[in-house]
Amino acid sequence: DRDKAQAVCQDLILHDGCRQASKAFSLYANIDILRPYFDVEPVQVRTRLLESMVPVKMINFPQKIAGELYGPLMLVFTLVAILLHGMKTSDTIIREGTLMGTAIGTCFGYWLGVSSFIYFLAYLCNAQITMVQMLSLLGYGLFGHCITLLVTYNIHFHSLFYIFWLVVGGLSTLRMVAVLVSRTVGHTQRLILCGTLAALHMLFLLYLHFAYHKVVEGILDTLEGPNMPPFQRVARDIPVVSNAVLNTTAKANALTL
Amino acid sequence: MYPKKSSTLLRDWDLWGPLVLCVSLALMLQGGSADSKEDGGPQFAEVFVIIWFGAVVITLNSKLLGGTISFFQSLCVLGYCVLPLTVAMLVCRLVLLAGSGTVSFIIRLIVVIAMFAWSTLASTAFLADSQPPHRKALVVYPIFLFYFVISWMILTFTPQ
């Protein structure tokens, strides 16, 4: 009888252990959900990078978008690295911690946030695009941003930046817009969707070039708070000395100043 | 460490080495900014988090691309390959003690680039092996980015 109870107990423990282990394993194995989105060859990535700068002409026929996440993810990380490099070449003395957090937050926030927003708009405008495709499209659109920032962080000419902004930024925006237009029906919807995307994409590049330095410095200013300046003029108690000593000291200091 | 392909080394993974290296690198990178009193804590934590977060991302990426290496083995390799960059950090600190000018910058740049190349090659030798042959470039690129960011942190370090 006791043996039976023991056997039942052992069984229970074994089953419980198995269940817990399989739960933990399935959580880890959920990574397999993302696996098909990373199934890509280097040649394909290269082709897609180049294609992201070429606006398509056929907008009456829904253009194919590859739902792949490797390229976009790498482009976002590259953008973060370029932003950090830009900070170094602009010689801004910044705490690297806040800088890194801001860079990562900005880039990922843009990629995920704007993708979600445009996906929501696309849902409202009856455009045929899935979330992964939108993430992929916007991610590859960041390739133009990467090139522009890489060049203009090293060659500091405002006019050069504007040319790059218009040409490179414009090309990648046109491509995204053309693909979206090909998948949307109706003029108003096309206008809303593409206008929003174009505006956000171009403004983001502008923002990254100009406001980023100021944004980070602004964050630092608010974080540092009422900072004591290194040179502090505090009223101190002057020991009682004779006037003569004071006068000669003042005169000597005035001479040296 | 050296770009040798050894599967026995991979099987005996441990995370002590990477932890020690990461902590020493984070300690050495501390205090490199204007406000040293407030920055000691957060800066250490930021470097620590970035190294481990970056390593996790690279590991996940190589697994998603169909790699046969396990999670902790990959973390172990990436952690140990931070050693050349820690050495570079040490050298940079010593060079900066001598004075900071163009010459010292050039020396530091050369040292950091050399160590960065060594780190990348070493970790590539281990990690790329576990990938199908035509996808090696896809795994190498994030490793390159990761060590580039760490090298950038080392190169722009200015002690106060």
mmCIF file with all atom_site columns, C-alpha atoms in Angstrom, chain A residues 39-117:
data_model
loop_
_atom_site.group_PDB
_atom_site.id
_atom_site.type_symbol
_atom_site.label_atom_id
_atom_site.label_alt_id
_atom_site.label_comp_id
_atom_site.label_asym_id
_atom_site.label_entity_id
_atom_site.label_seq_id
_atom_site.pdbx_PDB_ins_code
_atom_site.Cartn_x
_atom_site.Cartn_y
_atom_site.Cartn_z
_atom_site.occupancy
_atom_site.B_iso_or_equiv
_atom_site.pdbx_formal_charge
_atom_site.auth_seq_id
_atom_site.auth_comp_id
_atom_site.auth_asym_id
_atom_site.auth_atom_id
_atom_site.pdbx_PDB_model_num
ATOM 1  C CA . ASP A 1 39  ? 15.304 32.778 -44.081 1.00 0.00 ? 39  ASP A CA 1
ATOM 2  C CA . VAL A 1 40  ? 17.274 34.831 -46.514 1.00 0.00 ? 40  VAL A CA 1
ATOM 3  C CA . GLU A 1 41  ? 20.431 34.678 -48.607 1.00 0.00 ? 41  GLU A CA 1
ATOM 4  C CA . PRO A 1 42  ? 23.082 37.419 -48.648 1.00 0.00 ? 42  PRO A CA 1
ATOM 5  C CA . VAL A 1 43  ? 22.455 37.945 -52.348 1.00 0.00 ? 43  VAL A CA 1
ATOM 6  C CA . GLN A 1 44  ? 18.786 38.559 -51.675 1.00 0.00 ? 44  GLN A CA 1
ATOM 7  C CA . VAL A 1 45  ? 19.616 41.081 -48.963 1.00 0.00 ? 45  VAL A CA 1
ATOM 8  C CA . ARG A 1 46  ? 21.941 42.924 -51.297 1.00 0.00 ? 46  ARG A CA 1
ATOM 9  C CA . THR A 1 47  ? 19.342 42.975 -54.083 1.00 0.00 ? 47  THR A CA 1
ATOM 10 C CA . ARG A 1 48  ? 16.673 44.251 -51.745 1.00 0.00 ? 48  ARG A CA 1
ATOM 11 C CA . LEU A 1 49  ? 18.945 46.968 -50.413 1.00 0.00 ? 49  LEU A CA 1
ATOM 12 C CA . LEU A 1 50  ? 19.582 48.240 -53.916 1.00 0.00 ? 50  LEU A CA 1
ATOM 13 C CA . GLU A 1 51  ? 15.950 47.893 -54.903 1.00 0.00 ? 51  GLU A CA 1
ATOM 14 C CA . SER A 1 52  ? 14.886 49.998 -51.952 1.00 0.00 ? 52  SER A CA 1
ATOM 15 C CA . MET A 1 53  ? 16.307 52.999 -53.751 1.00 0.00 ? 53  MET A CA 1
ATOM 16 C CA . VAL A 1 54  ? 14.549 52.340 -57.053 1.00 0.00 ? 54  VAL A CA 1
ATOM 17 C CA . PRO A 1 55  ? 10.948 53.527 -57.332 1.00 0.00 ? 55  PRO A CA 1
ATOM 18 C CA . VAL A 1 56  ? 8.797  51.086 -59.259 1.00 0.00 ? 56  VAL A CA 1
ATOM 19 C CA . LYS A 1 57  ? 6.875  52.292 -62.252 1.00 0.00 ? 57  LYS A CA 1
ATOM 20 C CA . MET A 1 58  ? 3.978  49.857 -62.309 1.00 0.00 ? 58  MET A CA 1
ATOM 21 C CA . ILE A 1 59  ? 1.585  51.096 -59.714 1.00 0.00 ? 59  ILE A CA 1
ATOM 22 C CA . ASN A 1 60  ? -1.500 49.464 -61.141 1.00 0.00 ? 60  ASN A CA 1
ATOM 23 C CA . PHE A 1 61  ? -0.291 46.047 -60.200 1.00 0.00 ? 61  PHE A CA 1
ATOM 24 C CA . PRO A 1 62  ? 0.278  45.106 -56.540 1.00 0.00 ? 62  PRO A CA 1
ATOM 25 C CA . GLN A 1 63  ? 4.013  44.979 -56.023 1.00 0.00 ? 63  GLN A CA 1
ATOM 26 C CA . LYS A 1 64  ? 5.479  42.053 -54.170 1.00 0.00 ? 64  LYS A CA 1
ATOM 27 C CA . ILE A 1 65  ? 7.022  42.829 -50.778 1.00 0.00 ? 65  ILE A CA 1
ATOM 28 C CA . ALA A 1 66  ? 9.247  40.269 -49.168 1.00 0.00 ? 66  ALA A CA 1
ATOM 29 C CA . GLY A 1 67  ? 8.297  39.733 -45.540 1.00 0.00 ? 67  GLY A CA 1
ATOM 30 C CA . GLU A 1 68  ? 11.795 39.450 -44.223 1.00 0.00 ? 68  GLU A CA 1
ATOM 31 C CA . LEU A 1 69  ? 13.105 40.842 -40.967 1.00 0.00 ? 69  LEU A CA 1
ATOM 32 C CA . TYR A 1 70  ? 16.857 40.261 -41.131 1.00 0.00 ? 70  TYR A CA 1
ATOM 33 C CA . GLY A 1 71  ? 17.640 43.153 -43.471 1.00 0.00 ? 71  GLY A CA 1
ATOM 34 C CA . PRO A 1 72  ? 15.481 45.725 -41.663 1.00 0.00 ? 72  PRO A CA 1
ATOM 35 C CA . LEU A 1 73  ? 16.794 44.688 -38.249 1.00 0.00 ? 73  LEU A CA 1
ATOM 36 C CA . MET A 1 74  ? 20.396 45.000 -39.393 1.00 0.00 ? 74  MET A CA 1
ATOM 37 C CA . LEU A 1 75  ? 19.636 48.362 -40.986 1.00 0.00 ? 75  LEU A CA 1
ATOM 38 C CA . VAL A 1 76  ? 18.161 49.680 -37.736 1.00 0.00 ? 76  VAL A CA 1
ATOM 39 C CA . PHE A 1 77  ? 21.252 48.578 -35.823 1.00 0.00 ? 77  PHE A CA 1
ATOM 40 C CA . THR A 1 78  ? 23.475 50.116 -38.483 1.00 0.00 ? 78  THR A CA 1
ATOM 41 C CA . LEU A 1 79  ? 21.550 53.373 -38.143 1.00 0.00 ? 79  LEU A CA 1
ATOM 42 C CA . VAL A 1 80  ? 22.185 53.289 -34.391 1.00 0.00 ? 80  VAL A CA 1
ATOM 43 C CA . ALA A 1 81  ? 25.902 52.745 -35.014 1.00 0.00 ? 81  ALA A CA 1
ATOM 44 C CA . ILE A 1 82  ? 26.009 55.605 -37.548 1.00 0.00 ? 82  ILE A CA 1
ATOM 45 C CA . LEU A 1 83  ? 24.270 57.938 -35.115 1.00 0.00 ? 83  LEU A CA 1
ATOM 46 C CA . LEU A 1 84  ? 26.854 57.105 -32.475 1.00 0.00 ? 84  LEU A CA 1
ATOM 47 C CA . HIS A 1 85  ? 29.650 57.654 -34.981 1.00 0.00 ? 85  HIS A CA 1
ATOM 48 C CA . GLY A 1 86  ? 28.123 61.015 -35.825 1.00 0.00 ? 86  GLY A CA 1
ATOM 49 C CA . MET A 1 87  ? 28.280 61.993 -32.182 1.00 0.00 ? 87  MET A CA 1
ATOM 50 C CA . LYS A 1 88  ? 31.956 61.154 -32.080 1.00 0.00 ? 88  LYS A CA 1
ATOM 51 C CA . THR A 1 89  ? 32.856 63.150 -35.167 1.00 0.00 ? 89  THR A CA 1
ATOM 52 C CA . SER A 1 90  ? 30.836 66.123 -33.981 1.00 0.00 ? 90  SER A CA 1
ATOM 53 C CA . ASP A 1 91  ? 32.951 66.090 -30.835 1.00 0.00 ? 91  ASP A CA 1
ATOM 54 C CA . THR A 1 92  ? 29.994 66.386 -28.555 1.00 0.00 ? 92  THR A CA 1
ATOM 55 C CA . ILE A 1 93  ? 31.045 65.518 -25.037 1.00 0.00 ? 93  ILE A CA 1
ATOM 56 C CA . ILE A 1 94  ? 28.151 63.430 -23.909 1.00 0.00 ? 94  ILE A CA 1
ATOM 57 C CA . ARG A 1 95  ? 27.627 60.694 -21.376 1.00 0.00 ? 95  ARG A CA 1
ATOM 58 C CA . GLU A 1 96  ? 27.769 57.564 -23.433 1.00 0.00 ? 96  GLU A CA 1
ATOM 59 C CA . GLY A 1 97  ? 25.018 55.909 -21.477 1.00 0.00 ? 97  GLY A CA 1
ATOM 60 C CA . THR A 1 98  ? 22.282 58.352 -22.242 1.00 0.00 ? 98  THR A CA 1
ATOM 61 C CA . LEU A 1 99  ? 23.522 58.681 -25.771 1.00 0.00 ? 99  LEU A CA 1
ATOM 62 C CA . MET A 1 100 ? 23.342 54.966 -26.475 1.00 0.00 ? 100 MET A CA 1
ATOM 63 C CA . GLY A 1 101 ? 19.892 54.678 -24.941 1.00 0.00 ? 101 GLY A CA 1
ATOM 64 C CA . THR A 1 102 ? 18.624 57.638 -26.932 1.00 0.00 ? 102 THR A CA 1
ATOM 65 C CA . ALA A 1 103 ? 20.068 56.317 -30.188 1.00 0.00 ? 103 ALA A CA 1
ATOM 66 C CA . ILE A 1 104 ? 18.605 52.852 -29.764 1.00 0.00 ? 104 ILE A CA 1
ATOM 67 C CA . GLY A 1 105 ? 15.293 54.258 -28.551 1.00 0.00 ? 105 GLY A CA 1
ATOM 68 C CA . THR A 1 106 ? 14.995 56.682 -31.457 1.00 0.00 ? 106 THR A CA 1
ATOM 69 C CA . CYS A 1 107 ? 15.765 54.174 -34.183 1.00 0.00 ? 107 CYS A CA 1
ATOM 70 C CA . PHE A 1 108 ? 13.726 51.304 -32.858 1.00 0.00 ? 108 PHE A CA 1
ATOM 71 C CA . GLY A 1 109 ? 10.934 53.653 -31.855 1.00 0.00 ? 109 GLY A CA 1
ATOM 72 C CA . TYR A 1 110 ? 10.759 55.033 -35.358 1.00 0.00 ? 110 TYR A CA 1
ATOM 73 C CA . TRP A 1 111 ? 10.883 51.646 -37.035 1.00 0.00 ? 111 TRP A CA 1
ATOM 74 C CA . LEU A 1 112 ? 8.306  49.943 -34.837 1.00 0.00 ? 112 LEU A CA 1
ATOM 75 C CA . GLY A 1 113 ? 6.140  52.971 -34.123 1.00 0.00 ? 113 GLY A CA 1
ATOM 76 C CA . VAL A 1 114 ? 5.797  54.341 -37.624 1.00 0.00 ? 114 VAL A CA 1
ATOM 77 C CA . SER A 1 115 ? 5.323  50.840 -39.050 1.00 0.00 ? 115 SER A CA 1
ATOM 78 C CA . SER A 1 116 ? 2.470  50.227 -36.637 1.00 0.00 ? 116 SER A CA 1
ATOM 79 C CA . PHE A 1 117 ? 0.938  53.609 -37.362 1.00 0.00 ? 117 PHE A CA 1
#
